Coordinates of C-alpha atoms in Angstrom, one line a residue:
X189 CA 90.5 155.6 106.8
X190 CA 89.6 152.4 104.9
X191 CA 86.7 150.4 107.0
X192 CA 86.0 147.7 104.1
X193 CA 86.9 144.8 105.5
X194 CA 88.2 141.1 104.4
X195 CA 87.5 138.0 105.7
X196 CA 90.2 135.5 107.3
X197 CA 92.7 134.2 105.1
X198 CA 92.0 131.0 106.0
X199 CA 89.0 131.6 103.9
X200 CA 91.3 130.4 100.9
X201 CA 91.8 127.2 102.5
X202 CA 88.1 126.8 102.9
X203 CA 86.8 127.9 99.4
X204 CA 89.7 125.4 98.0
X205 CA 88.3 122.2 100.0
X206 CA 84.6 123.7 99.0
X207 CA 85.8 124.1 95.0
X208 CA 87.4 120.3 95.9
X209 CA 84.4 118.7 97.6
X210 CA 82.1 119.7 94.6
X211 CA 84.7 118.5 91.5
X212 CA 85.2 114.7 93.5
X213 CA 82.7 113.2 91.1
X214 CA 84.2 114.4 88.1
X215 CA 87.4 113.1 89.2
X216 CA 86.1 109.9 90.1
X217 CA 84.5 109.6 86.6
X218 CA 87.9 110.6 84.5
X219 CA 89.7 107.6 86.9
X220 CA 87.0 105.0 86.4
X221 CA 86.5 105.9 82.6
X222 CA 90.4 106.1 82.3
X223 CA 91.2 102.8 83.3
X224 CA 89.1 101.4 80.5
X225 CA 91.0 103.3 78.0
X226 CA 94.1 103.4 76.3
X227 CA 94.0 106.8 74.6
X228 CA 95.9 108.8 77.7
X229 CA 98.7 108.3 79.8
X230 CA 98.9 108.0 83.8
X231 CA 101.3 111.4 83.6
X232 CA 98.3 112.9 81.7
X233 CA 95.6 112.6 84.2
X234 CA 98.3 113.6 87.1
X235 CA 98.7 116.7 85.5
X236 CA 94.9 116.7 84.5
X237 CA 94.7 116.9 88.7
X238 CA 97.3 118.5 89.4
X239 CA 96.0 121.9 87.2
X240 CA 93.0 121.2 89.3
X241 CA 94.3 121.6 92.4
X242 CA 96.1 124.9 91.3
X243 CA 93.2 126.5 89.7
X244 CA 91.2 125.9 93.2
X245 CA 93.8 127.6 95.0
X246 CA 94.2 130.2 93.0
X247 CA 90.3 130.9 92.6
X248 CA 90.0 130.4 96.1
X249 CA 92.9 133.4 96.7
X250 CA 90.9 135.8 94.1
X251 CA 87.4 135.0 96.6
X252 CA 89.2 136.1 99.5
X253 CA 91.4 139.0 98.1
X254 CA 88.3 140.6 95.9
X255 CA 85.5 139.8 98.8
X256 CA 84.9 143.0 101.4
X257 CA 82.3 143.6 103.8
X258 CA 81.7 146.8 105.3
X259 CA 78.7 147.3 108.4
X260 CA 77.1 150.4 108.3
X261 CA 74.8 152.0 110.9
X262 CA 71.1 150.4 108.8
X263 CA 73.0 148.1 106.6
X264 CA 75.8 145.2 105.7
X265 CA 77.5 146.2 102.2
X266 CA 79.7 143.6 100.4
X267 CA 81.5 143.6 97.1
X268 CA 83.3 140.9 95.6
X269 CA 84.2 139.8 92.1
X270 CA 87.1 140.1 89.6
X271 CA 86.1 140.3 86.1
X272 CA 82.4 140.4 87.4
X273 CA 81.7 142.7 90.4
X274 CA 79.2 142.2 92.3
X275 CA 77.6 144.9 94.9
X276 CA 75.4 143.7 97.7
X277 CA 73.1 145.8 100.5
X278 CA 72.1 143.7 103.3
X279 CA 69.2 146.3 105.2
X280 CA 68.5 145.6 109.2
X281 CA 65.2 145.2 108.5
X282 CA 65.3 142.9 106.0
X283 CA 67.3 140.4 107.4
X284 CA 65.2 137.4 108.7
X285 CA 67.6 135.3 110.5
X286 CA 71.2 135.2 111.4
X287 CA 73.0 131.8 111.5
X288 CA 76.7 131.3 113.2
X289 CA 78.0 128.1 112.0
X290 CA 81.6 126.4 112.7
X291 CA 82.6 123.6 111.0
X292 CA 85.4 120.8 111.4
X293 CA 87.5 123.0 108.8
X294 CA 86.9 126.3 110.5
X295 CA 87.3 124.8 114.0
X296 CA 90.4 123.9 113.0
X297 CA 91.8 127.7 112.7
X298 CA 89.3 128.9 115.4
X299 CA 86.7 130.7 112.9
X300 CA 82.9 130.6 112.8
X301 CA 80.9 131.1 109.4
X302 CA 77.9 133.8 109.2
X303 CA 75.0 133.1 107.4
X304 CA 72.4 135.2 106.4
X305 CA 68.8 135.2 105.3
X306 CA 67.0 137.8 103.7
X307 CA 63.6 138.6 103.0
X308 CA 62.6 139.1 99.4
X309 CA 63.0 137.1 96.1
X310 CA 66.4 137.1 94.2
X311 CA 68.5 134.3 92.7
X312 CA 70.5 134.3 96.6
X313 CA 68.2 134.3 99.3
X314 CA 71.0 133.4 102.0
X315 CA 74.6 134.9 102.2
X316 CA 77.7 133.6 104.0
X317 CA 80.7 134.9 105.1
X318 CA 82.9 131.7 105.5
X319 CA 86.2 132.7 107.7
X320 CA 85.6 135.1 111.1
X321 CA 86.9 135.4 114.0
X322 CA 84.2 134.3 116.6
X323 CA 84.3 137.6 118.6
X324 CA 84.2 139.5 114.9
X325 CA 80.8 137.1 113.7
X326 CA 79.0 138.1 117.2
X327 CA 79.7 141.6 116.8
X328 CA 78.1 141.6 113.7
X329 CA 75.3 139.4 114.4
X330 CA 75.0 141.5 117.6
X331 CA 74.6 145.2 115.5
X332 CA 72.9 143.6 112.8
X333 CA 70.0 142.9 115.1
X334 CA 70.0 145.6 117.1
X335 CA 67.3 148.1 116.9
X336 CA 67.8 152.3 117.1
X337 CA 65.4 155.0 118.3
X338 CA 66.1 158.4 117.3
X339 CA 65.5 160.6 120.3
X340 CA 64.1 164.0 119.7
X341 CA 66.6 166.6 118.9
X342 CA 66.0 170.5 119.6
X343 CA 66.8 172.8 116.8
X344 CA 69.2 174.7 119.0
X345 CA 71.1 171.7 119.9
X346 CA 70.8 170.6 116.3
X347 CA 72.5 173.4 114.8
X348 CA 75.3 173.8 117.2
X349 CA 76.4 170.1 116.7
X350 CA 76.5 170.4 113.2
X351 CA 78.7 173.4 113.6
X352 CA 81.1 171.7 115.7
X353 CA 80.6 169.1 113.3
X354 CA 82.0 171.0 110.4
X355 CA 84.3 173.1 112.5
X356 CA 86.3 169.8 113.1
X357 CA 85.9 168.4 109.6
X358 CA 84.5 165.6 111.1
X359 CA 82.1 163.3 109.2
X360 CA 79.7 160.1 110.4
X361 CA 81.7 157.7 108.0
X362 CA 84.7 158.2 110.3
X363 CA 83.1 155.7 112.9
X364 CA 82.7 151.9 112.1
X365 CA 80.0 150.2 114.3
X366 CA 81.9 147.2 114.0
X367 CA 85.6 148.4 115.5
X368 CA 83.1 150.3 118.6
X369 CA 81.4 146.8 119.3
X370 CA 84.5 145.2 119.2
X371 CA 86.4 147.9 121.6
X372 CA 83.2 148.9 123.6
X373 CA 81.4 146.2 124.6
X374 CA 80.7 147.2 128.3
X375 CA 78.8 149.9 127.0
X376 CA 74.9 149.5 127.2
X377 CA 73.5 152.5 125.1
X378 CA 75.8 154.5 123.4
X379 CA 74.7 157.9 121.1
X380 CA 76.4 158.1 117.2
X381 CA 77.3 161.2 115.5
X382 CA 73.7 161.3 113.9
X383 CA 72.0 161.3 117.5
X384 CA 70.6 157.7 116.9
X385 CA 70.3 156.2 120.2
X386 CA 71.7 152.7 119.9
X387 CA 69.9 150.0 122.2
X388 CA 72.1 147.0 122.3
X389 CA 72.0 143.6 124.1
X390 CA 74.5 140.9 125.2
X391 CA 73.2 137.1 124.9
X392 CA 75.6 136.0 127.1
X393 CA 74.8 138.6 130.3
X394 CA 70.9 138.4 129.6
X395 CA 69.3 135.9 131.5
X396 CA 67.2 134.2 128.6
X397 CA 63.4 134.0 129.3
X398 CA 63.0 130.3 128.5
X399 CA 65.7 127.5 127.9
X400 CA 65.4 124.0 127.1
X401 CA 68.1 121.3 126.6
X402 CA 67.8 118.0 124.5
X403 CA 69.8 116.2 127.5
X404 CA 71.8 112.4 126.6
X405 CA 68.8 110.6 127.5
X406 CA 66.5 112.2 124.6
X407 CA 69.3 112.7 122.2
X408 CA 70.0 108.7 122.0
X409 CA 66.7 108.1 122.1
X410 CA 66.2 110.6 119.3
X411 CA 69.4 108.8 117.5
X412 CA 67.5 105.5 118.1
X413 CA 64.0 106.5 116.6
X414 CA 65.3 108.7 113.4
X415 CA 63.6 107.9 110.0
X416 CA 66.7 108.2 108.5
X417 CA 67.3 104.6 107.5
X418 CA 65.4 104.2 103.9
X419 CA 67.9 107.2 103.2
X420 CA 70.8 105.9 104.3
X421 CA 70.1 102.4 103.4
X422 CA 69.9 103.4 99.8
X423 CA 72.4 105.2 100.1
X424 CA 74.7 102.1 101.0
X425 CA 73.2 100.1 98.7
X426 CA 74.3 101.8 96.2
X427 CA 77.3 101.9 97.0
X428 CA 77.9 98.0 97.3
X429 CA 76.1 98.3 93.2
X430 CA 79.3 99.9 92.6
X431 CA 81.6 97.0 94.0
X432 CA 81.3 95.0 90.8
X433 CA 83.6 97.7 88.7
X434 CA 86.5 97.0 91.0
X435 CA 86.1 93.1 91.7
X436 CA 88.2 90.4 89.4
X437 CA 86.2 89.1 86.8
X438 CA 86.6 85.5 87.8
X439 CA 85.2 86.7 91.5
X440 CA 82.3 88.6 90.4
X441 CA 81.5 85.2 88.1
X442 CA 81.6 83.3 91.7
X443 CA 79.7 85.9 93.6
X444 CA 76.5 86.1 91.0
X445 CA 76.3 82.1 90.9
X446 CA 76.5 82.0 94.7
X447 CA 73.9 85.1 94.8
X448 CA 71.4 82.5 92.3
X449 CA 72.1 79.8 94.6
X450 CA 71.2 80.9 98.0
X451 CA 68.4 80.4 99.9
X452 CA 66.0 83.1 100.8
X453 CA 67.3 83.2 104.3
X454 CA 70.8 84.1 103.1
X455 CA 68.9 87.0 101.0
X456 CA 67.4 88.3 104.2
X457 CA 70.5 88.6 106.4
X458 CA 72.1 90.7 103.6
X459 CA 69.1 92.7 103.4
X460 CA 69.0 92.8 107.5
X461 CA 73.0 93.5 107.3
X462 CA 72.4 96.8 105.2
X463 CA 69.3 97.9 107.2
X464 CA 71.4 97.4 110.5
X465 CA 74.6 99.6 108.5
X466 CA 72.3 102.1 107.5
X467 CA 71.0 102.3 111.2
X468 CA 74.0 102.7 112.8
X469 CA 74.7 105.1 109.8
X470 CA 72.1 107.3 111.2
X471 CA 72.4 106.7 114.6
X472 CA 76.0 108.2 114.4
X473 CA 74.5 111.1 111.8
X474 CA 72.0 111.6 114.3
X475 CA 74.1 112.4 117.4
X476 CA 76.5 114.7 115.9
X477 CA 74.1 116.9 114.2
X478 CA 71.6 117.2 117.4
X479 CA 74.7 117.6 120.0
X480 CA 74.6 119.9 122.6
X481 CA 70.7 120.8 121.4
X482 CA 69.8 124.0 123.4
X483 CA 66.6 126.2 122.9
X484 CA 66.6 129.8 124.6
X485 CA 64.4 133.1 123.6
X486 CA 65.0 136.4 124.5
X487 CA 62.1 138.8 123.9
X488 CA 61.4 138.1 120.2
X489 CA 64.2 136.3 119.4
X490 CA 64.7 132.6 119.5
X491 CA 68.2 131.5 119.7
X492 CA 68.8 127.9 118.5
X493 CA 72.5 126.1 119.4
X494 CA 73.3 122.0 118.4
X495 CA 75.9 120.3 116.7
X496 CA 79.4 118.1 118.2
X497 CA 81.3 118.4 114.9
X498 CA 79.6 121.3 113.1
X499 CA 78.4 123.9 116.0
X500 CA 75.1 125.9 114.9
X501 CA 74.2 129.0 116.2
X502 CA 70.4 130.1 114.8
X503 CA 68.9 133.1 115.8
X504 CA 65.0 133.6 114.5
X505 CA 62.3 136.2 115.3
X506 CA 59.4 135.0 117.0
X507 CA 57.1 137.7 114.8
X508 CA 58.0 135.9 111.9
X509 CA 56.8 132.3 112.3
X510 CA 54.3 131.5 109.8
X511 CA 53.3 128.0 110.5
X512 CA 54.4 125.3 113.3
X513 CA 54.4 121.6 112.3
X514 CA 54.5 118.8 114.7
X515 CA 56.2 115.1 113.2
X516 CA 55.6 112.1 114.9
X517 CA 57.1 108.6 113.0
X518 CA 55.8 105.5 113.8
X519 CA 58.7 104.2 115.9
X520 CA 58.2 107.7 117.9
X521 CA 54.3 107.6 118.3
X522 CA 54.6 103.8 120.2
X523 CA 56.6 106.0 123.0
X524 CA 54.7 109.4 122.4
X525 CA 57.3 111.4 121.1
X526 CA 57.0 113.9 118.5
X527 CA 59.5 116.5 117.3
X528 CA 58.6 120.4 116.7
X529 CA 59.5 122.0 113.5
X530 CA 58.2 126.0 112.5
X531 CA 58.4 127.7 109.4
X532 CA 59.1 131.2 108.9
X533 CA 59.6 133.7 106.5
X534 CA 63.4 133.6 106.2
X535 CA 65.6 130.3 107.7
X536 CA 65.1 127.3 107.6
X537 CA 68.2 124.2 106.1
X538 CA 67.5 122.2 102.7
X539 CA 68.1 118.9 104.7
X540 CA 65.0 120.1 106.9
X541 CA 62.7 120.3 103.9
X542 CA 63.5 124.2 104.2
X543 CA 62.0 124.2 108.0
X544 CA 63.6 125.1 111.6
X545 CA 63.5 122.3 113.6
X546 CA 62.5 123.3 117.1
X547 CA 62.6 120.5 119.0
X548 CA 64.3 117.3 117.8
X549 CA 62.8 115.0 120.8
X550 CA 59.8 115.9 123.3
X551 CA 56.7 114.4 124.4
X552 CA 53.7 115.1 123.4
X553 CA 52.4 116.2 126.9
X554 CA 55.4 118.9 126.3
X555 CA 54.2 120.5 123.0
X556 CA 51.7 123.3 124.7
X557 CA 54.2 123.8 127.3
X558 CA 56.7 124.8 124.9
X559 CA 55.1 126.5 122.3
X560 CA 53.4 128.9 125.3
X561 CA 57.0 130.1 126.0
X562 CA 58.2 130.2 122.4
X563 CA 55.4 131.1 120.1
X564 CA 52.2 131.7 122.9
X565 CA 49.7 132.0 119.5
X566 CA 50.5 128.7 118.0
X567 CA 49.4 127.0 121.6
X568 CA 46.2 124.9 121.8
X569 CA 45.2 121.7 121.3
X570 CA 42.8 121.3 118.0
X571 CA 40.1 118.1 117.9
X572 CA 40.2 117.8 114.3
X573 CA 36.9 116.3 112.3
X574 CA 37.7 113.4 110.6
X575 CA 37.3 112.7 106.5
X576 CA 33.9 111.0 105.0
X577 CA 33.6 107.4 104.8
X578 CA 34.2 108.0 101.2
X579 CA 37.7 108.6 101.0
X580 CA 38.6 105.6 102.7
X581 CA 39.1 103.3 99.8
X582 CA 40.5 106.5 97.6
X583 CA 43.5 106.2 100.0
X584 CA 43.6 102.1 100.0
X585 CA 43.3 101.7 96.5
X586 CA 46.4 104.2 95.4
X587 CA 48.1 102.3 97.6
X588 CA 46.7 98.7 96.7
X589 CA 47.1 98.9 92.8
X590 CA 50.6 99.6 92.4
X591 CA 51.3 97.0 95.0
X592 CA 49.9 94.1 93.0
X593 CA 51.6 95.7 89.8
X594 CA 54.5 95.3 91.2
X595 CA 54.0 92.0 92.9
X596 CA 52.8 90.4 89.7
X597 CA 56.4 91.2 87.6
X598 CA 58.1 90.1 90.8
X599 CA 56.8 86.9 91.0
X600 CA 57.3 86.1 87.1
X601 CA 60.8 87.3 86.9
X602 CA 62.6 87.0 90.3
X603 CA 62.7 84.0 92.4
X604 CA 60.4 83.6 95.5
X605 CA 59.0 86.5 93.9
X606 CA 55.6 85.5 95.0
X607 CA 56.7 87.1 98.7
X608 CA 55.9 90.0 96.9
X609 CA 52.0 89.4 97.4
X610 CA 52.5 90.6 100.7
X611 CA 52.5 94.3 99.4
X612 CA 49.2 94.5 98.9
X613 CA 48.3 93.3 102.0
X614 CA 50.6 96.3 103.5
X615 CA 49.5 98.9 101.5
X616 CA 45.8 98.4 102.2
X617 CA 46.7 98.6 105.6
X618 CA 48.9 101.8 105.2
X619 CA 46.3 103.5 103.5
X620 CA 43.7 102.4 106.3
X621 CA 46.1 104.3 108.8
X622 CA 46.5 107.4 106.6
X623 CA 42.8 107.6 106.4
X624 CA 42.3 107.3 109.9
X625 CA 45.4 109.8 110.7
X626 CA 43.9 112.8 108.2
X627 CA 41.8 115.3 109.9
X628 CA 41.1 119.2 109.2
X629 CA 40.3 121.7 111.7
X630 CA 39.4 125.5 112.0
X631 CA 40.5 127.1 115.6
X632 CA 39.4 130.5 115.5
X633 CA 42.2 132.2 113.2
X634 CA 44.1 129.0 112.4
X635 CA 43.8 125.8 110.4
X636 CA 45.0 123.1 111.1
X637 CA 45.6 120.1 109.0
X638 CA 46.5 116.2 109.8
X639 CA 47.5 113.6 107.7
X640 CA 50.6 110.6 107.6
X641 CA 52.4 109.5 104.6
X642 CA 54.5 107.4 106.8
X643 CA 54.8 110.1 109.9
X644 CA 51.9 111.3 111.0
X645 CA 52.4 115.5 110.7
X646 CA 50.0 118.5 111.8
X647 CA 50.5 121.7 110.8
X648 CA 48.9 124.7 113.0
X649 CA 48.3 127.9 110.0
X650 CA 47.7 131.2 111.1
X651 CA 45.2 133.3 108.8
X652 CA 47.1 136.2 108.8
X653 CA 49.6 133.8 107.2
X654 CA 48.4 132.2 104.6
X655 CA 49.3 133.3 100.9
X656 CA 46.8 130.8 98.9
X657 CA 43.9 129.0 99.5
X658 CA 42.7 126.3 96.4
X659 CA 41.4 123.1 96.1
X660 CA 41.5 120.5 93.2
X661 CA 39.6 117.4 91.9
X662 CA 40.0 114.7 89.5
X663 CA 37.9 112.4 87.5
X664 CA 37.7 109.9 90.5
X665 CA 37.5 112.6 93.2
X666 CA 34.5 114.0 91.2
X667 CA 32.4 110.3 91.4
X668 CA 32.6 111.0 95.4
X669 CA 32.6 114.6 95.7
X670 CA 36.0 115.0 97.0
X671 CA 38.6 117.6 97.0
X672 CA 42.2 118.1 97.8
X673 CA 43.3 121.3 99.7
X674 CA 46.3 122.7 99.6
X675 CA 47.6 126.0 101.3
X676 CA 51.0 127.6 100.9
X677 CA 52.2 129.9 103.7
X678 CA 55.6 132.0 103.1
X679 CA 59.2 130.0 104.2
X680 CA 62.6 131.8 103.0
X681 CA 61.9 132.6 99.5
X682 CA 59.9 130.2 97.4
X683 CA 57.0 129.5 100.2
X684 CA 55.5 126.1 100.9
X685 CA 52.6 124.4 100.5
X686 CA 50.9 121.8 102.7
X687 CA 47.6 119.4 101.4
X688 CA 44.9 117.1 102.5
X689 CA 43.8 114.7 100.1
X690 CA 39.9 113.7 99.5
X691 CA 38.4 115.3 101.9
X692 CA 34.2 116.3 101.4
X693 CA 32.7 119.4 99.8
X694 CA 31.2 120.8 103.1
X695 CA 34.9 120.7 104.6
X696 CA 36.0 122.4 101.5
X697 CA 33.2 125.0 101.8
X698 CA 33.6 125.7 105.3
X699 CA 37.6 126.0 104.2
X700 CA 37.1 128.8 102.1
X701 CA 34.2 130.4 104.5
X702 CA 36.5 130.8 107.1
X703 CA 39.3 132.3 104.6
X704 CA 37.4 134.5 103.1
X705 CA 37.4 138.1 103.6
X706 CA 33.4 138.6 103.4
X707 CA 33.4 136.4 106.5
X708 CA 35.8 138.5 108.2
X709 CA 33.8 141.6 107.9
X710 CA 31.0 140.2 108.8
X711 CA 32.5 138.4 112.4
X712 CA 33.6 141.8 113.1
X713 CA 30.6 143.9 112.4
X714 CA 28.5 141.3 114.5
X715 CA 31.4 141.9 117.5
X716 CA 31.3 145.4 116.7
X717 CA 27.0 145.6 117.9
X718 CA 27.9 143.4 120.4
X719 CA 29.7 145.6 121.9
X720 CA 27.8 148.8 122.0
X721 CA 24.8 146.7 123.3
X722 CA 26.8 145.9 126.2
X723 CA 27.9 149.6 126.5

């Protein structure tokens, strides 16, 4: 019997729009670059697209029809591949987090996508079956974390099993874990051919020990306070650059003189015009991706669910959180809001700066509260010692000079490009807030860091944690005695690293006292003898 399994056909469809999606700016190019030129004909670049289109599809039908997936009782195999086979052995107990995704595309034909993060190094970190059935992805999510005892077996038993066993011609490999979650899912433990006691759970039956919801309320007001804007501003902007190309050239003459000709106020309602489209940009980004926010844990296992359009389904373990960071933007910290993000050793998105966000939206009276329930080690409130008098104009002046640079070249070559002074004036007072923002702080096994590039961010590090402690200094740290720390903790597979700029040598000392493992033997010798004198 043949238990390798393929995914959904629709799969096809999806790795078509994906192969699609990702040649859009080549096409774009050959159209633009085409138009110029009279070296090809219009039939030529349809039939230039056309061949596109077919070898998507057909590469899309070789993914699906050369992909298989098996589950085994301690492992997920998957081969795929044509001229190149691949083989792949996902372990249980490598496995760091289990995502269930379901995008516009695979709403449409009811599916779910399964993603995967493993521990480890490798070129693929994080694997994805695109098209299942939902019941199909939560039957594998569901045995892929589920853990198995092996109860003790007497010899006597032992042997007459394995002589029914091979009395029948019966082998383990006839069972597939996946078909007996699908067909058996009333059944709480259940006992395999090997004697492995199974111990399995349902989500939806299992009251969860902690839930919290975004709500409307927060996630508008999260919508209404992202940072997103600079992005998405830019983002339009350059789009609007791009206008030109497709404008007559007897408009885009009219447009430039009017452009020299107008008056600064006209300037600034197009720059408040894009800020206000980039807004609303976000505002609408914002709402969709944070829809329907719930947080719930069970045991160990924190189960993550947002998204209107794209539905999310993240399940982490609590064991392997290695840091918690707390952001609060400007906007946010005038109503005391912040927003929760951990890192952990597996997880985490690339438009999160590789990070699971934990909250989007809570107040800061809320953080202890929550992390108690989620992650009870990471909850205290530090009182972070500020940085040495010192540093102050280290942080003004990298923030000063290049303001004054550029104000100079604006005022000689644009007009009303004396405005431009202005920057300094602003970046003297930015760097005044990031100096007063920074902080450093040991809490018994954890440091904790503060500082604010524009949001202000702390990050609680556990020492058991931490991968690297080091510390630089340049030429103009060195006048001062300052240092910069940096300290990289383990997040999917690369690891990141977080820093404090100019802080003192005595912080830097006491830094690596606490770190160090001479310390450590010495804290628990000197508990040790405390405790036999009070015996």
């Amino acid at each position: 019997m043949n238990e390798w399994k393929r995914q959904h056909p629709a799969a096809i469809f999806i790795s078509f729009l994906s192969n699609l999606k990702q040649m859009i700016i080549t096409l774009i190019a050959v159209f633009i670059f085409g138009q110029s030129s009279q070296a090809a004909s219009p039939i030529f670049y349809l039939l230039f697209f056309a061949a596109i289109l077919l070898f998507s599809v057909g590469n899309g039908f070789i993914s699906w029809w050369k992909f298989h997936y098996f589950l085994k009782e301690d492992e997920l195999q998957i081969k795929q591949g044509l001229i190149f086979r691949k083989n792949r052995f996902i372990r249980k107990d490598r496995i760091q987090s289990i995502d269930i995704n379901a995008k516009l595309i695979q709403r449409m034909f009811g599916l779910v996508e399964v993603r995967i993060e493993t521990a480890g190094g490798g070129s693929e970190p994080e694997f994805r079956i695109v098209a299942l059935k939902k019941q199909e992805a939560l039957a594998i999510k569901k045995h892929l974390l589920t853990k198995y005892e092996r109860p003790t077996v007497h010899a006597t038993e032992l042997d007459e099993d394995e002589g029914f066993l091979a009395e029948q011609g019966e082998t383990n490999s006839t069972l597939n874990p996946l078909n007996d979650e699908l067909k058996a899912d009333t059944a709480n433990d259940s006992v395999n051919a090997e004697g492995i006691e199974e111990v399995e759970f349902d989500e939806e039956d299992t009251p969860p020990d902690f839930e919290w919801a975004l709500g409307s309320k927060r996630l508008i007001i999260a919508a209404l306070t992202s940072s997103g804007v600079g992005i998405a501003a830019t983002f339009i902007a350059a789009i609007v650059s791009q206008a030109p190309q497709f404008l007559p050239e007897w408009l885009f003459d009219q447009l430039i003189g009017w452009f020299i000709h107008s008056s600064i106020l006209v300037l600034g309602g197009m720059l408040v015009s894009i800020l206000f489209a980039a807004w609303l940009f976000t505002l609408i980004g914002t709402i969709l991706k944070y829809g329907y926010f719930t947080l719930t844990k069970r045991e160990n296992d924190i189960h993550i669910s947002r998204g209107v359009l794209e539905q999310r389904q993240l399940t982490l373990n609590a064991k392997r959180i290695t840091a918690v960071r707390i952001v609060q933007t400007p906007i946010r910290q005038m109503f005391n809001y912040v927003s929760i993000y951990v890192e952990s050793a597996g997880g985490g998105t690339k438009e999160e700066d590789l990070s699971t966000i934990l909250t989007p939206l809570c107040k800061r009276k809320e953080i202890q509260g929550i992390l108690d329930e989620i992650v009870p080690e990471f909850s205290f409130i530090p009182e972070y010692e500020g940085l040495p008098k010192e540093s102050l104009r280290r942080y003004m002046i990298k923030l000063i000079v290049p303001s004054l640079i550029i104000a100079g070249v604006a005022t000689y070559f644009i007009p009303y490009g004396w405005i431009a002074f202005l920057l300094p004036a602003l970046g003297g007072g930015l760097g005044y807030i990031q100096y007063r923002s920074a902080g450093i702080s040991q809490v018994e096994d954890f440091l904790c860091i503060k500082s604010r590039v524009i949001a202000k961010t702390e990050v609680f590090l556990p020492k058991r944690r931490i991968q690297d402690v080091e510390s630089s200094q340049n030429v103009l740290q060195k006048l001062d005695n300052l240092y910069t720390i940096h300290v990289a903790v383990l997040t999917s597979m690369v690891g990141k690293t977080f820093s404090l700029r100019h802080i003192s040598g005595e912080q830097i000392e006491r830094g690596y006292l606490w770190y160090s493992y001479e310390q450590r033997l010495r804290e628990q010798t000197k508990k040790t003898s405390a405790d036999h004198e009070e015996s």
